[in-house]
PDB file of C-alpha atoms and ligand atoms in Angstrom:
ATOM      1  CA  MET A 186      71.097  91.853 103.133  1.00 35.00           C
ATOM      2  CA  GLU A 187      72.000  95.612 105.224  1.00 45.00           C
ATOM      3  CA  PRO A 188      74.909  97.010 104.771  1.00 50.00           C
ATOM      4  CA  GLU A 189      76.223  96.969 108.264  1.00 56.00           C
ATOM      5  CA  ARG A 190      76.222  99.295 110.074  1.00 67.00           C
ATOM      6  CA  LEU A 191      77.755 101.306 113.111  1.00 95.00           C
ATOM      7  CA  THR A 192      76.848 105.198 114.773  1.00 97.00           C
ATOM      8  CA  ARG A 193      76.749 106.396 118.386  1.00 96.00           C
ATOM      9  CA  ARG A 194      76.583 110.847 119.553  1.00 97.00           C
ATOM     10  CA  ALA A 195      79.017 113.014 118.472  1.00 96.00           C
ATOM     11  CA  GLY A 196      77.358 116.770 119.712  1.00 92.00           C
ATOM     12  CA  ASP A 197      74.363 117.423 118.651  1.00 92.00           C
ATOM     13  CA  GLY A 198      74.259 114.730 116.029  1.00 97.00           C
ATOM     14  CA  ARG A 199      75.243 111.125 114.857  1.00 98.00           C
ATOM     15  CA  ILE A 200      78.985 109.873 113.661  1.00 98.00           C
ATOM     16  CA  THR A 201      77.406 106.696 111.047  1.00 98.00           C
ATOM     17  CA  LEU A 202      80.258 104.128 109.766  1.00 98.00           C
ATOM     18  CA  ARG A 203      78.844 101.791 106.469  1.00 97.00           C
ATOM     19  CA  ARG A 204      80.894  99.586 103.933  1.00 97.00           C
ATOM     20  CA  ALA A 205      79.600 101.373 101.171  1.00 97.00           C
ATOM     21  CA  ASP A 206      79.973 103.116  97.817  1.00 98.00           C
ATOM     22  CA  ILE A 207      79.948 106.714  97.990  1.00 98.00           C
ATOM     23  CA  THR A 208      78.063 107.471  94.436  1.00 98.00           C
ATOM     24  CA  THR A 209      74.946 105.638  95.917  1.00 98.00           C
ATOM     25  CA  MET A 210      74.465 108.259  98.510  1.00 98.00           C
ATOM     26  CA  ALA A 211      71.575 110.473  98.905  1.00 98.00           C
ATOM     27  CA  VAL A 212      72.987 112.634 101.303  1.00 98.00           C
ATOM     28  CA  ASP A 213      73.163 117.095 101.006  1.00 99.00           C
ATOM     29  CA  ALA A 214      76.754 116.347 100.507  1.00 99.00           C
ATOM     30  CA  VAL A 215      79.538 113.911  99.631  1.00 98.00           C
ATOM     31  CA  VAL A 216      83.944 113.592  99.819  1.00 99.00           C
ATOM     32  CA  ASN A 217      85.155 113.441  97.014  1.00 98.00           C
ATOM     33  CA  ALA A 218      89.301 112.177  97.454  1.00 98.00           C
ATOM     34  CA  ALA A 219      90.801 114.315  94.849  1.00 98.00           C
ATOM     35  CA  ASN A 220      94.430 116.038  94.176  1.00 98.00           C
ATOM     36  CA  ALA A 221      95.291 119.178  94.315  1.00 98.00           C
ATOM     37  CA  SER A 222      95.047 119.839  90.513  1.00 98.00           C
ATOM     38  CA  LEU A 223      91.586 118.738  91.073  1.00 98.00           C
ATOM     39  CA  ALA A 224      92.602 116.878  87.213  1.00 96.00           C
ATOM     40  CA  GLY A 225      89.988 113.933  88.232  1.00 96.00           C
ATOM     41  CA  GLY A 226      92.458 110.578  88.713  1.00 95.00           C
ATOM     42  CA  GLY A 227      91.721 106.881  90.143  1.00 97.00           C
ATOM     43  CA  GLY A 228      89.523 105.588  93.055  1.00 98.00           C
ATOM     44  CA  VAL A 229      86.868 107.301  94.290  1.00 98.00           C
ATOM     45  CA  ASP A 230      87.655 110.115  92.553  1.00 98.00           C
ATOM     46  CA  GLY A 231      87.132 108.066  89.648  1.00 98.00           C
ATOM     47  CA  ALA A 232      84.150 106.394  91.087  1.00 98.00           C
ATOM     48  CA  MET A 233      82.420 109.990  91.235  1.00 98.00           C
ATOM     49  CA  HIS A 234      83.491 111.309  87.704  1.00 98.00           C
ATOM     50  CA  ARG A 235      81.767 108.265  85.721  1.00 98.00           C
ATOM     51  CA  ALA A 236      78.697 108.476  87.825  1.00 98.00           C
ATOM     52  CA  ALA A 237      78.451 111.993  87.965  1.00 98.00           C
ATOM     53  CA  GLY A 238      78.926 112.401  84.279  1.00 98.00           C
ATOM     54  CA  PRO A 239      80.652 115.288  82.958  1.00 98.00           C
ATOM     55  CA  ASP A 240      78.936 118.568  84.202  1.00 97.00           C
ATOM     56  CA  LEU A 241      81.512 117.594  86.861  1.00 98.00           C
ATOM     57  CA  MET A 242      84.325 118.467  85.956  1.00 98.00           C
ATOM     58  CA  ARG A 243      82.950 121.624  83.404  1.00 98.00           C
ATOM     59  CA  GLU A 244      81.760 123.124  86.361  1.00 98.00           C
ATOM     60  CA  LEU A 245      85.111 122.551  88.393  1.00 98.00           C
ATOM     61  CA  ARG A 246      86.677 123.903  85.863  1.00 97.00           C
ATOM     62  CA  GLU A 247      84.768 126.681  85.422  1.00 98.00           C
ATOM     63  CA  ARG A 248      84.912 127.847  88.590  1.00 98.00           C
ATOM     64  CA  TYR A 249      88.389 126.798  90.147  1.00 98.00           C
ATOM     65  CA  ARG A 250      91.804 126.427  89.823  1.00 97.00           C
ATOM     66  CA  GLY A 251      93.250 123.273  91.555  1.00 97.00           C
ATOM     67  CA  CYS A 252      92.771 123.403  95.368  1.00 98.00           C
ATOM     68  CA  PRO A 253      96.017 123.254  97.312  1.00 98.00           C
ATOM     69  CA  THR A 254      96.245 119.893  99.623  1.00 98.00           C
ATOM     70  CA  GLY A 255      94.234 119.952 103.559  1.00 98.00           C
ATOM     71  CA  SER A 256      91.270 122.274 101.463  1.00 98.00           C
ATOM     72  CA  ALA A 257      88.442 121.918  99.616  1.00 98.00           C
ATOM     73  CA  VAL A 258      85.714 123.086  97.296  1.00 98.00           C
ATOM     74  CA  ILE A 259      82.129 122.804  95.721  1.00 98.00           C
ATOM     75  CA  THR A 260      80.649 121.619  93.510  1.00 98.00           C
ATOM     76  CA  SER A 261      77.154 120.612  92.454  1.00 98.00           C
ATOM     77  CA  ALA A 262      76.435 116.938  91.984  1.00 98.00           C
ATOM     78  CA  GLY A 263      75.355 116.199  88.170  1.00 98.00           C
ATOM     79  CA  ARG A 264      73.593 112.752  87.689  1.00 98.00           C
ATOM     80  CA  LEU A 265      74.791 111.288  91.900  1.00 98.00           C
ATOM     81  CA  PRO A 266      72.008 111.019  94.211  1.00 98.00           C
ATOM     82  CA  ALA A 267      73.818 113.344  96.321  1.00 98.00           C
ATOM     83  CA  ARG A 268      73.114 117.578  96.521  1.00 98.00           C
ATOM     84  CA  HIS A 269      76.833 118.541  96.190  1.00 98.00           C
ATOM     85  CA  VAL A 270      80.436 117.643  95.477  1.00 98.00           C
ATOM     86  CA  VAL A 271      82.823 117.943  98.614  1.00 99.00           C
ATOM     87  CA  HIS A 272      86.752 118.284  96.445  1.00 98.00           C
ATOM     88  CA  ALA A 273      88.588 117.315  99.703  1.00 98.00           C
ATOM     89  CA  VAL A 274      92.394 116.214  98.991  1.00 98.00           C
ATOM     90  CA  GLY A 275      94.354 114.540 101.250  1.00 98.00           C
ATOM     91  CA  PRO A 276      98.436 114.504 101.213  1.00 98.00           C
ATOM     92  CA  ARG A 277      99.777 111.801 100.149  1.00 98.00           C
ATOM     93  CA  TRP A 278     101.522 109.801 102.592  1.00 98.00           C
ATOM     94  CA  ARG A 279     105.823 109.643 102.578  1.00 97.00           C
ATOM     95  CA  ASP A 280     106.885 108.923 106.304  1.00 97.00           C
ATOM     96  CA  GLY A 281     104.547 110.079 108.815  1.00 96.00           C
ATOM     97  CA  ASP A 282     107.286 113.473 109.384  1.00 97.00           C
ATOM     98  CA  HIS A 283     106.441 115.772 106.468  1.00 97.00           C
ATOM     99  CA  GLY A 284     102.542 117.468 108.024  1.00 98.00           C
ATOM    100  CA  GLU A 285     100.373 114.474 106.549  1.00 98.00           C
ATOM    101  CA  PRO A 286      98.307 113.645 110.169  1.00 98.00           C
ATOM    102  CA  ALA A 287      97.654 117.683 110.147  1.00 98.00           C
ATOM    103  CA  LEU A 288      96.957 118.966 106.402  1.00 98.00           C
ATOM    104  CA  LEU A 289      94.601 114.971 106.597  1.00 99.00           C
ATOM    105  CA  ALA A 290      92.773 116.646 109.104  1.00 98.00           C
ATOM    106  CA  SER A 291      92.593 120.073 107.227  1.00 99.00           C
ATOM    107  CA  ALA A 292      91.167 117.782 104.719  1.00 99.00           C
ATOM    108  CA  TYR A 293      88.329 116.485 106.239  1.00 99.00           C
ATOM    109  CA  ARG A 294      87.564 119.862 108.321  1.00 98.00           C
ATOM    110  CA  SER A 295      87.556 122.172 105.387  1.00 98.00           C
ATOM    111  CA  ALA A 296      85.069 119.930 103.336  1.00 99.00           C
ATOM    112  CA  PHE A 297      82.424 120.041 106.551  1.00 98.00           C
ATOM    113  CA  ALA A 298      83.002 123.026 107.049  1.00 98.00           C
ATOM    114  CA  LEU A 299      82.502 123.745 103.258  1.00 98.00           C
ATOM    115  CA  ALA A 300      79.175 120.967 103.912  1.00 98.00           C
ATOM    116  CA  SER A 301      78.035 123.447 106.195  1.00 98.00           C
ATOM    117  CA  GLU A 302      78.469 126.298 105.021  1.00 98.00           C
ATOM    118  CA  HIS A 303      76.073 125.373 102.026  1.00 98.00           C
ATOM    119  CA  SER A 304      73.489 124.337 105.015  1.00 98.00           C
ATOM    120  CA  CYS A 305      73.826 120.547 104.724  1.00 98.00           C
ATOM    121  CA  ALA A 306      72.503 118.323 107.109  1.00 98.00           C
ATOM    122  CA  THR A 307      74.253 115.200 105.840  1.00 98.00           C
ATOM    123  CA  VAL A 308      77.521 114.694 104.920  1.00 98.00           C
ATOM    124  CA  ALA A 309      79.230 111.576 103.847  1.00 98.00           C
ATOM    125  CA  ALA A 310      82.470 110.835 103.265  1.00 99.00           C
ATOM    126  CA  PRO A 311      85.648 107.760 102.337  1.00 98.00           C
ATOM    127  CA  SER A 312      88.748 107.204 103.964  1.00 98.00           C
ATOM    128  CA  ILE A 313      90.286 110.530 102.250  1.00 99.00           C
ATOM    129  CA  SER A 314      94.062 109.302 101.902  1.00 98.00           C
ATOM    130  CA  THR A 315      94.317 105.741 102.551  1.00 98.00           C
ATOM    131  CA  GLY A 316      94.432 104.345  98.979  1.00 98.00           C
ATOM    132  CA  ILE A 317      96.266 105.489  96.260  1.00 98.00           C
ATOM    133  CA  TYR A 318      97.853 108.638  98.449  1.00 98.00           C
ATOM    134  CA  GLY A 319      99.271 105.624 101.011  1.00 98.00           C
ATOM    135  CA  PHE A 320      98.331 106.650 104.623  1.00 98.00           C
ATOM    136  CA  PRO A 321      98.331 103.824 106.862  1.00 98.00           C
ATOM    137  CA  ILE A 322      94.751 102.789 106.937  1.00 98.00           C
ATOM    138  CA  GLU A 323      95.205 102.664 111.137  1.00 98.00           C
ATOM    139  CA  LEU A 324      96.543 106.160 111.627  1.00 98.00           C
ATOM    140  CA  ALA A 325      94.181 108.071 109.294  1.00 98.00           C
ATOM    141  CA  ALA A 326      91.058 106.398 111.028  1.00 98.00           C
ATOM    142  CA  PRO A 327      91.729 108.632 114.862  1.00 98.00           C
ATOM    143  CA  ILE A 328      91.890 111.885 112.608  1.00 98.00           C
ATOM    144  CA  ALA A 329      89.390 111.407 110.509  1.00 99.00           C
ATOM    145  CA  ILE A 330      86.523 110.804 113.316  1.00 98.00           C
ATOM    146  CA  GLY A 331      88.204 113.442 115.327  1.00 98.00           C
ATOM    147  CA  ALA A 332      87.150 116.054 111.996  1.00 98.00           C
ATOM    148  CA  ALA A 333      84.035 115.027 111.986  1.00 98.00           C
ATOM    149  CA  ASP A 334      83.531 114.865 116.133  1.00 98.00           C
ATOM    150  CA  GLU A 335      84.964 118.486 116.096  1.00 98.00           C
ATOM    151  CA  ALA A 336      82.621 120.019 113.105  1.00 98.00           C
ATOM    152  CA  LEU A 337      79.126 118.457 114.742  1.00 98.00           C
ATOM    153  CA  ALA A 338      80.328 119.575 118.210  1.00 97.00           C
ATOM    154  CA  HIS A 339      80.923 124.174 116.868  1.00 97.00           C
ATOM    155  CA  PRO A 340      78.780 126.216 117.527  1.00 95.00           C
ATOM    156  CA  GLY A 341      75.768 126.709 114.910  1.00 96.00           C
ATOM    157  CA  THR A 342      76.979 123.883 112.199  1.00 98.00           C
ATOM    158  CA  THR A 343      74.392 122.702 110.080  1.00 98.00           C
ATOM    159  CA  LEU A 344      75.368 119.732 110.076  1.00 98.00           C
ATOM    160  CA  CYS A 345      73.209 116.305 111.170  1.00 98.00           C
ATOM    161  CA  GLU A 346      74.971 113.637 110.909  1.00 98.00           C
ATOM    162  CA  ILE A 347      78.446 112.113 109.002  1.00 98.00           C
ATOM    163  CA  THR A 348      79.076 108.685 107.359  1.00 98.00           C
ATOM    164  CA  PHE A 349      82.284 106.993 107.009  1.00 98.00           C
ATOM    165  CA  ALA A 350      81.366 105.246 103.444  1.00 98.00           C
ATOM    166  CA  LEU A 351      83.352 102.420 103.919  1.00 98.00           C
ATOM    167  CA  PHE A 352      84.764 100.190 100.764  1.00 96.00           C
ATOM    168  CA  SER A 353      85.842  97.915 102.698  1.00 97.00           C
ATOM    169  CA  ASP A 354      85.692  95.404 105.628  1.00 96.00           C
ATOM    170  CA  ALA A 355      88.587  94.839 107.190  1.00 97.00           C
ATOM    171  CA  ASP A 356      88.323  98.792 106.431  1.00 98.00           C
ATOM    172  CA  LEU A 357      85.073  99.642 108.458  1.00 97.00           C
ATOM    173  CA  GLU A 358      86.488  97.214 111.236  1.00 97.00           C
ATOM    174  CA  VAL A 359      90.118  99.528 111.574  1.00 98.00           C
ATOM    175  CA  PHE A 360      86.772 103.073 111.341  1.00 98.00           C
ATOM    176  CA  ALA A 361      84.633 100.634 113.910  1.00 97.00           C
ATOM    177  CA  ARG A 362      87.959 101.141 116.438  1.00 97.00           C
ATOM    178  CA  ALA A 363      88.062 104.480 116.160  1.00 97.00           C
ATOM    179  CA  LEU A 364      84.839 105.595 116.996  1.00 97.00           C
TER     180      LEU A 364
HETATM  181  N1  AR6 B 687      83.226 104.568  97.978  1.00 89.75           N
HETATM  182  C1  AR6 B 687      83.947 104.245  98.842  1.00 89.75           C
HETATM  183  N2  AR6 B 687      84.842 104.092  99.144  1.00 89.75           N
HETATM  184  C2  AR6 B 687      85.165 103.878  98.329  1.00 89.75           C
HETATM  185  C3  AR6 B 687      85.308 104.035  97.188  1.00 89.75           C
HETATM  186  C4  AR6 B 687      83.516 103.815  96.475  1.00 89.75           C
HETATM  187  N3  AR6 B 687      83.048 104.116  95.514  1.00 89.75           N
HETATM  188  N4  AR6 B 687      86.143 103.713  95.782  1.00 89.75           N
HETATM  189  C5  AR6 B 687      87.838 103.100  96.048  1.00 89.75           C
HETATM  190  N5  AR6 B 687      87.026 103.911  97.969  1.00 89.75           N
HETATM  191  P1  AR6 B 687      91.955 106.625  96.804  1.00 89.75           P
HETATM  192  P2  AR6 B 687      93.602 108.531  98.277  1.00 89.75           P
HETATM  193  C6  AR6 B 687      88.827 104.009  98.937  1.00 89.75           C
HETATM  194  O1  AR6 B 687      93.463 106.042  96.033  1.00 89.75           O
HETATM  195  O2  AR6 B 687      94.045 107.813  98.317  1.00 89.75           O
HETATM  196  C7  AR6 B 687      92.479 109.560  92.958  1.00 89.75           C
HETATM  197  O3  AR6 B 687      93.591 109.197  92.007  1.00 89.75           O
HETATM  198  C8  AR6 B 687      89.234 103.143  98.658  1.00 89.75           C
HETATM  199  O4  AR6 B 687      89.570 101.759  98.680  1.00 89.75           O
HETATM  200  O5  AR6 B 687      90.168 107.008  95.689  1.00 89.75           O
HETATM  201  O6  AR6 B 687      92.660 109.814  98.770  1.00 89.75           O
HETATM  202  C9  AR6 B 687      92.503 111.599  93.346  1.00 89.75           C
HETATM  203  O7  AR6 B 687      91.998 112.364  92.252  1.00 89.75           O
HETATM  204  C10 AR6 B 687      90.120 104.127  99.777  1.00 89.75           C
HETATM  205  O8  AR6 B 687      89.806 103.359 100.954  1.00 89.75           O
HETATM  206  O9  AR6 B 687      91.842 108.381  97.495  1.00 89.75           O
HETATM  207  C11 AR6 B 687      94.025 111.516  94.197  1.00 89.75           C
HETATM  208  O10 AR6 B 687      95.428 111.513  93.044  1.00 89.75           O
HETATM  209  C12 AR6 B 687      89.414 105.539 100.122  1.00 89.75           C
HETATM  210  O11 AR6 B 687      88.428 105.738  99.166  1.00 89.75           O
HETATM  211  C13 AR6 B 687      94.392 110.247  94.417  1.00 89.75           C
HETATM  212  O12 AR6 B 687      93.604 108.926  93.892  1.00 89.75           O
HETATM  213  C14 AR6 B 687      90.175 106.450  99.066  1.00 89.75           C
HETATM  214  O13 AR6 B 687      90.916 106.309  97.872  1.00 89.75           O
HETATM  215  C15 AR6 B 687      94.059 110.660  96.342  1.00 89.75           C
HETATM  216  O14 AR6 B 687      93.775 109.396  96.628  1.00 89.75           O
END
């Protein structure tokens, strides 16, 4: 069966929503929801490291010493079908009064900017921070879509399509409303 799929134009490109496992996506860059120590973990991060194999962690250790919340780093993608992995660090939700929305926007913005610096046309991202980090997805979805709109409208961007790979029908519905 075709996965449920939604799309709309944004700048000269498009934003697409899919219910999908991001580790299976053959795009130029997949975004990982990492932590500030880049140490691996559960959720998307665990799935990505398992699917990519040990080269992913080896490269992270060799090239980087962590990554501040709200920013991102890039590596190759090991055995994943993507070309690059952009490891973006979203905020842990506290109460919304600790800059969480701005940090989430910044994590997406950094991830998309890095992908464009590496000449990527197609990028897939998960819903950063809305799993283990507890960011309410109703608040996160418009921030994610807004950052994608901004990236695709940026003069000189190489990005053509940003796909959000949502892990459940419920998450897909929330993103569809925001789109
Ligand atoms: N494909 C797409 N989405 C997924 C996948 C997948 N394979 N697996 C989970 N999701 P989370 P966070 C969804 O917890 O909240 C790790 O330990 C999941 O259902 O992966 O940013 C890191 O190392 C949820 O909607 O990321 C950090 O310590 C979304 O992806 C911490 O978790 C994000 O959930 C980061 O927490």
